Amino acid sequence: MMDKPLPRRATAVSTDRVGGADRARNPWWDNARFLSAALIVILHTGGSLLAREEVLHSFHIATWAFRVPAFVMLAGVFSSAGPLGPRSLRTLLQSIVLPALAFSLLYSLEKYWMGNEFTVHVVQLPWTLWFLMSLFFWRLLLPLVVQLRHPLLVTTGVALAVGYVEEFGLAFSASRTLVYLPLFYLGWRIGQGFLSTWFTSRWSLFVAAAGILASCVVGWLWHRDIKGNWLSMRHPYSVADPLSLEWAWVIRLLVLASAAALVLCLLRLMPRRRLPLITTLGAGGFTIYLLHPLVILPVRELGWISRVNTPIEIVGLVLCAILLTMVLGSPPVRHLVRPLTRPSTGWLFAPAPPGPQQPERVPAHAPPVPEPVHTP
C-alpha cells in the first residue's frame, strides 16, 4: 500500500522545468510550487527588516520549512534515478548548469552597474544560485544513493556528520548539498508512490493541519530562540551551540526531521485541483526563483526596503512581493526569458551519431510533472 503511486491527473504540458523531459503537469505540485516561491520572494524582499520587525521574523521562522526544504523535496519528486546517459547529462547541462552560469553573470553585471567591482563567480555562486549547484550534484548522486541498502539512514548520517568537517562549507555548495540530500531523496521516494496513505487518508488531514498550526505557534513564541545557522545548513557546527559541539548534530537532526514533517503537512493540505491563476503561475516556479533576486537587489541597494517601518508599509511590501511573484511566473515572462532558463545547446554538442539509440530508463512511477524549484 505504501508503494502505490499517488493518484495523478494530467493537465497541461510543462514548459518550465529542470532536468527532465516535458510531461503532463499535475496541478497539485504547481500549487505547492507557487506557495513556496511566493514565500521565498516575500522573505528575500523583507531582507534586513527580518531582524527588526518581530512579525516578519516570526513569519520567517514559521514558514522556513515551506521554502527551501519544500523546494528541495519537490526537486526530488521530479528527478529520475535512472542511469545518467548522454541525453540526461545534456539535459542537466541545459536546464541547470547553463542557467546557473547565465544568471551568475547577470548578477555580476548588475552589481557592477550599481558601482561594485565586477566578480566572476564559479566556486561559490551568488545569492540563491547555490540551489542550482546543489541540484546538479543531487541529480548526479541520486542514481548512486538509491542503490544503498538504507538510503535515508545513510544520507541522514552524512548530513549530520558533515557539520564536523570544516572543509565542507560554501564552496561548491558542499555543505547544503549533503545536508539537504536526505530531503531530496525523500522527495524522490514520494514521486515513486511512498507515503501514499498519508496523502489520501482522512486522519492525516487533521494531523497536517495541527502540524502547520504548531509551526505557526513555534514561530510566534520562540522565533528569537531559533538561530539562523541552524536553518542555513551552510556552516560547520559551533562551540556556541546550546548542546555543545559534541551534541550539535542533535539540533540538525531535529531541524531536518521537522522540515520533512512540515513539508509533508503542506503537501497534504495543498489542493490537488487546478486553481485559477495559482496553478498557471506555479508552473513558472523555476523562472520565479531565478529572476526575483535580479529585481530585488537594486531596490534593496537603493535603500527603499530599509525605509519601511510602519505596519501599513510592511503589508504593502508583502503585497508587492506577491505581485512580483505573479509577474515573474506569468507565461509571457517565462516565454521571454526562456533563452536564459532553458538555453539552446545545439551549438555546444556534436550531432548524435547515426544508428539506434539506447532508450533511457525512467522510474516506474515517475510523476507526470517536471520541475523542481524554485526554490532558495
Short mmCIF file of C-alpha atoms in Angstrom, two decimals:
data_model
loop_
_atom_site.label_atom_id
_atom_site.label_comp_id
_atom_site.label_asym_id
_atom_site.label_seq_id
_atom_site.Cartn_x
_atom_site.Cartn_y
_atom_site.Cartn_z
CA MET A 1 0.00 0.00 0.00
CA MET A 2 2.84 2.36 0.84
CA ASP A 3 4.38 2.00 -2.60
CA LYS A 4 1.19 2.55 -4.54
CA PRO A 5 1.70 5.53 -6.89
CA LEU A 6 -0.11 8.68 -5.94
CA PRO A 7 -3.21 9.49 -7.95
CA ARG A 8 -2.35 11.85 -10.79
CA ARG A 9 -4.30 13.92 -13.21
CA ALA A 10 -2.81 15.04 -16.48
CA THR A 11 -3.23 18.66 -17.44
CA ALA A 12 -1.07 20.98 -19.49
CA VAL A 13 2.34 20.15 -20.81
CA SER A 14 5.30 21.55 -18.93
CA THR A 15 7.32 24.40 -20.32
CA ASP A 16 9.19 25.37 -17.17
CA ARG A 17 11.21 22.66 -15.51
CA VAL A 18 14.59 21.35 -14.51
CA GLY A 19 16.23 18.13 -15.55
CA GLY A 20 13.51 16.18 -17.32
CA ALA A 21 11.52 15.75 -20.47
CA ASP A 22 8.21 17.53 -20.88
CA ARG A 23 5.41 15.58 -19.30
CA ALA A 24 1.79 16.33 -18.43
CA ARG A 25 1.58 18.52 -15.35
CA ASN A 26 -0.14 17.76 -12.10
CA PRO A 27 -1.76 20.89 -10.57
CA TRP A 28 -1.01 19.61 -7.07
CA TRP A 29 2.73 20.19 -7.48
CA ASP A 30 2.27 23.51 -9.27
CA ASN A 31 0.09 24.82 -6.45
CA ALA A 32 2.77 23.87 -3.93
CA ARG A 33 5.46 25.45 -6.09
CA PHE A 34 3.65 28.77 -6.25
CA LEU A 35 3.24 28.92 -2.47
CA SER A 36 6.89 28.08 -1.85
CA ALA A 37 8.07 30.57 -4.48
CA ALA A 38 5.87 33.32 -3.05
CA LEU A 39 7.24 32.71 0.45
CA ILE A 40 10.82 32.85 -0.84
CA VAL A 41 10.20 36.14 -2.64
CA ILE A 42 8.44 37.65 0.40
CA LEU A 43 11.30 36.81 2.75
CA HIS A 44 14.01 37.89 0.30
CA THR A 45 12.14 41.14 -0.22
CA GLY A 46 11.99 41.72 3.53
CA GLY A 47 15.76 41.32 3.81
CA SER A 48 17.16 43.36 6.70
CA LEU A 49 13.67 44.02 8.06
CA LEU A 50 13.53 40.47 9.41
CA ALA A 51 15.89 41.26 12.27
CA ARG A 52 14.00 44.45 13.15
CA GLU A 53 10.34 43.53 12.77
CA GLU A 54 9.02 40.87 15.14
CA VAL A 55 6.14 39.87 12.89
CA LEU A 56 8.35 39.33 9.86
CA HIS A 57 10.94 37.42 11.85
CA SER A 58 8.34 35.10 13.36
CA PHE A 59 6.89 34.61 9.87
CA HIS A 60 10.38 33.78 8.62
CA ILE A 61 10.82 31.04 11.24
CA ALA A 62 7.29 29.66 10.95
CA THR A 63 7.49 29.25 7.18
CA TRP A 64 11.12 28.17 6.82
CA ALA A 65 10.25 24.56 6.02
CA PHE A 66 7.83 25.64 3.30
CA ARG A 67 10.55 27.44 1.38
CA VAL A 68 13.96 25.81 0.84
CA PRO A 69 13.12 22.32 2.22
CA ALA A 70 9.92 22.27 0.15
CA PHE A 71 11.83 23.21 -3.00
CA VAL A 72 14.41 20.50 -2.27
CA MET A 73 11.77 17.81 -1.83
CA LEU A 74 9.88 18.95 -4.92
CA ALA A 75 13.15 18.77 -6.84
CA GLY A 76 13.44 15.16 -5.76
CA VAL A 77 9.88 14.40 -6.83
CA PHE A 78 10.68 15.46 -10.38
CA SER A 79 14.04 13.69 -10.62
CA SER A 80 14.94 10.36 -12.19
CA ALA A 81 17.19 7.80 -10.55
CA GLY A 82 17.87 6.07 -13.85
CA PRO A 83 21.35 5.82 -15.36
CA LEU A 84 22.76 9.16 -16.44
CA GLY A 85 23.02 8.55 -20.16
CA PRO A 86 24.08 11.12 -22.76
CA ARG A 87 20.59 12.57 -23.03
CA SER A 88 20.27 13.02 -19.25
CA LEU A 89 23.66 14.68 -18.99
CA ARG A 90 22.83 17.10 -21.82
CA THR A 91 19.55 17.93 -20.11
CA LEU A 92 21.35 18.63 -16.84
CA LEU A 93 23.72 20.96 -18.61
CA GLN A 94 20.92 22.74 -20.46
CA SER A 95 18.49 23.09 -17.57
CA ILE A 96 20.83 23.56 -14.59
CA VAL A 97 24.45 24.37 -15.41
CA LEU A 98 23.99 26.89 -18.21
CA PRO A 99 21.14 28.80 -16.47
CA ALA A 100 23.25 28.95 -13.30
CA LEU A 101 26.20 30.41 -15.17
CA ALA A 102 24.00 32.82 -17.14
CA PHE A 103 22.26 34.23 -14.08
CA SER A 104 25.51 34.37 -12.15
CA LEU A 105 26.88 36.57 -14.92
CA LEU A 106 23.74 38.73 -14.87
CA TYR A 107 24.10 39.12 -11.11
CA SER A 108 27.75 40.21 -11.50
CA LEU A 109 26.82 42.69 -14.22
CA GLU A 110 24.04 44.14 -12.10
CA LYS A 111 26.37 44.55 -9.12
CA TYR A 112 28.93 46.20 -11.42
CA TRP A 113 26.23 48.53 -12.78
CA MET A 114 25.49 49.56 -9.18
CA GLY A 115 29.10 50.52 -8.59
CA ASN A 116 30.66 47.32 -7.23
CA GLU A 117 33.71 45.53 -8.57
CA PHE A 118 32.97 43.01 -11.32
CA THR A 119 33.37 39.47 -10.00
CA VAL A 120 33.15 36.15 -11.80
CA HIS A 121 31.51 33.54 -9.54
CA VAL A 122 32.46 29.93 -10.19
CA VAL A 123 33.21 28.09 -6.94
CA GLN A 124 30.56 29.92 -4.93
CA LEU A 125 27.57 31.12 -6.92
CA PRO A 126 25.87 34.30 -5.67
CA TRP A 127 22.75 34.53 -3.54
CA THR A 128 20.07 31.94 -4.41
CA LEU A 129 22.01 30.23 -7.19
CA TRP A 130 23.55 27.82 -4.68
CA PHE A 131 20.38 25.79 -5.15
CA LEU A 132 21.17 25.08 -8.79
CA MET A 133 24.69 23.97 -7.94
CA SER A 134 23.32 21.63 -5.26
CA LEU A 135 20.60 20.42 -7.62
CA PHE A 136 23.24 19.44 -10.16
CA PHE A 137 25.08 17.32 -7.59
CA TRP A 138 21.85 15.83 -6.19
CA ARG A 139 20.93 14.63 -9.67
CA LEU A 140 24.39 13.11 -10.10
CA LEU A 141 24.25 11.41 -6.69
CA LEU A 142 20.69 10.09 -6.85
CA PRO A 143 21.40 7.02 -9.07
CA LEU A 144 24.09 6.02 -6.55
CA VAL A 145 22.04 6.80 -3.44
CA VAL A 146 19.08 4.65 -4.47
CA GLN A 147 21.39 1.62 -4.69
CA LEU A 148 22.28 1.83 -0.99
CA ARG A 149 20.74 -0.67 1.38
CA HIS A 150 19.36 2.07 3.64
CA PRO A 151 19.49 5.31 1.61
CA LEU A 152 17.61 7.58 4.02
CA LEU A 153 19.64 6.39 7.02
CA VAL A 154 22.97 6.78 5.22
CA THR A 155 22.23 10.21 3.75
CA THR A 156 20.96 11.45 7.11
CA GLY A 157 24.11 10.19 8.82
CA VAL A 158 26.23 12.04 6.25
CA ALA A 159 24.16 15.20 6.73
CA LEU A 160 24.78 15.11 10.47
CA ALA A 161 28.46 14.19 10.24
CA VAL A 162 29.39 16.85 7.69
CA GLY A 163 28.85 19.54 10.33
CA TYR A 164 32.08 18.39 11.95
CA VAL A 165 34.14 18.85 8.75
CA GLU A 166 35.14 22.47 8.26
CA GLU A 167 36.18 21.88 4.63
CA PHE A 168 32.52 21.42 3.69
CA GLY A 169 31.10 24.91 3.53
CA LEU A 170 30.01 27.41 0.91
CA ALA A 171 32.43 26.30 -1.83
CA PHE A 172 30.52 24.34 -4.49
CA SER A 173 27.57 24.46 -2.08
CA ALA A 174 29.08 21.36 -0.49
CA SER A 175 27.50 21.67 2.94
CA ARG A 176 23.96 22.33 1.74
CA THR A 177 24.23 19.62 -0.90
CA LEU A 178 24.99 16.92 1.67
CA VAL A 179 22.74 18.24 4.44
CA TYR A 180 19.67 18.51 2.21
CA LEU A 181 20.35 15.22 0.39
CA PRO A 182 18.02 13.21 2.69
CA LEU A 183 15.15 15.56 1.85
CA PHE A 184 15.92 15.30 -1.86
CA TYR A 185 15.88 11.52 -1.64
CA LEU A 186 12.64 11.60 0.36
CA GLY A 187 11.09 13.74 -2.36
CA TRP A 188 12.15 11.18 -4.96
CA ARG A 189 10.54 8.42 -2.89
CA ILE A 190 7.31 10.41 -2.73
CA GLY A 191 7.39 10.64 -6.51
CA GLN A 192 7.64 6.84 -6.56
CA GLY A 193 4.45 6.48 -4.50
CA PHE A 194 5.94 6.42 -1.00
CA LEU A 195 3.57 7.57 1.80
CA SER A 196 0.52 7.43 -0.45
CA THR A 197 -1.57 6.52 2.61
CA TRP A 198 -0.56 9.80 4.25
CA PHE A 199 -1.65 11.80 1.22
CA THR A 200 -5.02 10.07 0.85
CA SER A 201 -6.22 9.21 4.38
CA ARG A 202 -8.80 11.33 6.16
CA TRP A 203 -6.99 11.18 9.51
CA SER A 204 -3.82 12.71 8.05
CA LEU A 205 -5.73 15.85 7.12
CA PHE A 206 -6.21 16.77 10.77
CA VAL A 207 -2.63 15.84 11.66
CA ALA A 208 -1.33 18.03 8.83
CA ALA A 209 -3.43 20.98 9.98
CA ALA A 210 -2.10 20.51 13.51
CA GLY A 211 1.47 20.45 12.18
CA ILE A 212 1.04 23.73 10.32
CA LEU A 213 -0.55 25.30 13.40
CA ALA A 214 2.33 24.07 15.58
CA SER A 215 4.83 25.66 13.18
CA CYS A 216 3.00 28.99 13.48
CA VAL A 217 2.96 28.75 17.28
CA VAL A 218 6.68 27.97 17.45
CA GLY A 219 7.44 30.81 15.05
CA TRP A 220 5.42 33.27 17.12
CA LEU A 221 6.62 32.27 20.59
CA TRP A 222 10.22 31.17 20.09
CA HIS A 223 11.39 32.79 16.86
CA ARG A 224 14.20 34.67 18.63
CA ASP A 225 15.50 31.47 20.24
CA ILE A 226 15.94 29.64 16.94
CA LYS A 227 19.34 30.52 15.49
CA GLY A 228 19.79 31.32 11.84
CA ASN A 229 22.79 28.99 11.47
CA TRP A 230 20.59 26.05 12.49
CA LEU A 231 18.45 26.65 9.42
CA SER A 232 21.04 27.82 6.89
CA MET A 233 22.90 24.47 6.65
CA ARG A 234 25.90 26.38 5.29
CA HIS A 235 28.47 26.21 8.06
CA PRO A 236 30.05 23.63 10.38
CA TYR A 237 28.87 23.25 13.97
CA SER A 238 29.95 25.82 16.51
CA VAL A 239 31.04 25.56 20.12
CA ALA A 240 28.41 28.21 20.81
CA ASP A 241 25.61 25.74 20.08
CA PRO A 242 23.46 25.26 23.20
CA LEU A 243 24.05 21.47 23.30
CA SER A 244 27.84 21.90 22.95
CA LEU A 245 29.86 20.82 19.95
CA GLU A 246 29.61 17.15 20.85
CA TRP A 247 25.82 17.09 20.61
CA ALA A 248 25.31 19.75 17.95
CA TRP A 249 24.20 17.05 15.49
CA VAL A 250 21.03 16.57 17.55
CA ILE A 251 19.83 20.06 16.66
CA ARG A 252 20.45 19.44 12.96
CA LEU A 253 18.59 16.13 13.16
CA LEU A 254 15.60 17.81 14.81
CA VAL A 255 15.63 20.58 12.20
CA LEU A 256 15.75 18.14 9.27
CA ALA A 257 13.04 15.92 10.78
CA SER A 258 10.83 18.95 11.43
CA ALA A 259 11.38 20.21 7.89
CA ALA A 260 10.42 16.87 6.34
CA ALA A 261 7.33 16.55 8.54
CA LEU A 262 6.15 20.10 7.82
CA VAL A 263 6.60 19.73 4.06
CA LEU A 264 4.51 16.56 4.23
CA CYS A 265 1.87 18.54 6.13
CA LEU A 266 1.95 21.28 3.50
CA LEU A 267 1.54 18.81 0.63
CA ARG A 268 -1.30 17.05 2.44
CA LEU A 269 -3.23 20.30 2.76
CA MET A 270 -2.40 21.57 -0.71
CA PRO A 271 -5.40 21.43 -3.11
CA ARG A 272 -4.92 18.87 -5.87
CA ARG A 273 -7.31 20.50 -8.29
CA ARG A 274 -6.40 23.23 -10.72
CA LEU A 275 -6.72 26.63 -9.04
CA PRO A 276 -7.42 29.74 -11.12
CA LEU A 277 -4.19 31.67 -11.76
CA ILE A 278 -2.25 29.93 -8.95
CA THR A 279 -1.64 26.69 -10.84
CA THR A 280 -0.57 28.51 -14.01
CA LEU A 281 1.84 30.74 -12.11
CA GLY A 282 3.18 27.80 -10.10
CA ALA A 283 4.33 26.21 -13.33
CA GLY A 284 6.85 29.07 -13.52
CA GLY A 285 8.46 28.36 -10.16
CA PHE A 286 11.90 27.90 -11.70
CA THR A 287 11.67 31.24 -13.50
CA ILE A 288 10.48 32.99 -10.33
CA TYR A 289 13.38 31.55 -8.42
CA LEU A 290 15.97 32.69 -10.94
CA LEU A 291 14.61 36.16 -11.70
CA HIS A 292 13.49 37.57 -8.38
CA PRO A 293 16.98 38.36 -6.97
CA LEU A 294 17.74 40.50 -10.03
CA VAL A 295 14.64 42.60 -9.28
CA ILE A 296 15.02 42.76 -5.50
CA LEU A 297 18.75 43.57 -5.41
CA PRO A 298 18.58 47.11 -6.90
CA VAL A 299 15.59 48.00 -4.73
CA ARG A 300 17.43 46.81 -1.64
CA GLU A 301 20.69 48.56 -2.58
CA LEU A 302 18.86 51.85 -3.14
CA GLY A 303 17.62 51.68 0.46
CA TRP A 304 13.94 51.64 -0.35
CA ILE A 305 13.23 48.48 1.64
CA SER A 306 15.12 49.63 4.75
CA ARG A 307 12.86 52.69 4.95
CA VAL A 308 9.79 50.54 5.57
CA ASN A 309 8.80 50.80 9.23
CA THR A 310 5.02 51.15 9.68
CA PRO A 311 2.53 48.25 9.66
CA ILE A 312 0.86 49.61 6.53
CA GLU A 313 4.21 49.84 4.75
CA ILE A 314 5.07 46.26 5.79
CA VAL A 315 1.76 44.98 4.43
CA GLY A 316 2.39 46.95 1.24
CA LEU A 317 5.85 45.41 0.93
CA VAL A 318 4.41 41.90 1.29
CA LEU A 319 1.77 42.64 -1.34
CA CYS A 320 4.45 43.95 -3.70
CA ALA A 321 6.42 40.73 -3.20
CA ILE A 322 3.35 38.64 -4.04
CA LEU A 323 2.71 40.78 -7.11
CA LEU A 324 6.34 40.32 -8.17
CA THR A 325 5.93 36.55 -7.81
CA MET A 326 2.86 36.61 -10.03
CA VAL A 327 4.51 38.74 -12.70
CA LEU A 328 7.68 36.63 -12.86
CA GLY A 329 5.70 33.41 -13.00
CA SER A 330 3.38 34.59 -15.76
CA PRO A 331 3.54 32.82 -19.14
CA PRO A 332 4.70 35.95 -21.07
CA VAL A 333 7.69 36.46 -18.76
CA ARG A 334 8.56 32.76 -18.85
CA HIS A 335 8.48 32.80 -22.63
CA LEU A 336 10.58 35.97 -22.76
CA VAL A 337 13.40 34.61 -20.58
CA ARG A 338 13.30 31.04 -21.86
CA PRO A 339 16.60 31.53 -23.78
CA LEU A 340 18.19 32.06 -20.34
CA THR A 341 16.28 29.48 -18.29
CA ARG A 342 16.38 26.81 -20.99
CA PRO A 343 19.16 27.84 -23.40
CA SER A 344 19.78 26.01 -26.64
CA THR A 345 22.76 23.65 -26.60
CA GLY A 346 22.90 22.78 -30.31
CA TRP A 347 25.98 24.96 -30.68
CA LEU A 348 27.77 23.06 -27.90
CA PHE A 349 27.25 19.39 -28.64
CA ALA A 350 28.20 17.35 -31.66
CA PRO A 351 25.29 15.77 -33.57
CA ALA A 352 24.14 12.43 -32.22
CA PRO A 353 25.80 9.50 -34.03
CA PRO A 354 23.60 7.64 -36.53
CA GLY A 355 22.04 4.35 -35.58
CA PRO A 356 19.58 3.17 -32.94
CA GLN A 357 19.68 4.98 -29.62
CA GLN A 358 19.50 3.02 -26.37
CA PRO A 359 16.37 4.27 -24.57
CA GLU A 360 16.98 5.68 -21.13
CA ARG A 361 15.29 4.06 -18.17
CA VAL A 362 12.65 6.07 -16.35
CA PRO A 363 11.38 5.29 -12.84
CA ALA A 364 8.28 3.15 -12.95
CA HIS A 365 6.14 5.61 -11.04
CA ALA A 366 7.75 8.90 -12.07
CA PRO A 367 5.17 11.67 -11.63
CA PRO A 368 3.98 13.35 -14.83
CA VAL A 369 5.36 16.68 -13.77
CA PRO A 370 8.62 18.35 -14.50
CA GLU A 371 10.26 20.99 -12.37
CA PRO A 372 11.87 21.34 -9.01
CA VAL A 373 12.27 24.54 -7.85
CA HIS A 374 12.29 27.12 -7.40
CA THR A 375 13.16 27.28 -4.95
CA PRO A 376 16.09 29.22 -2.07
#
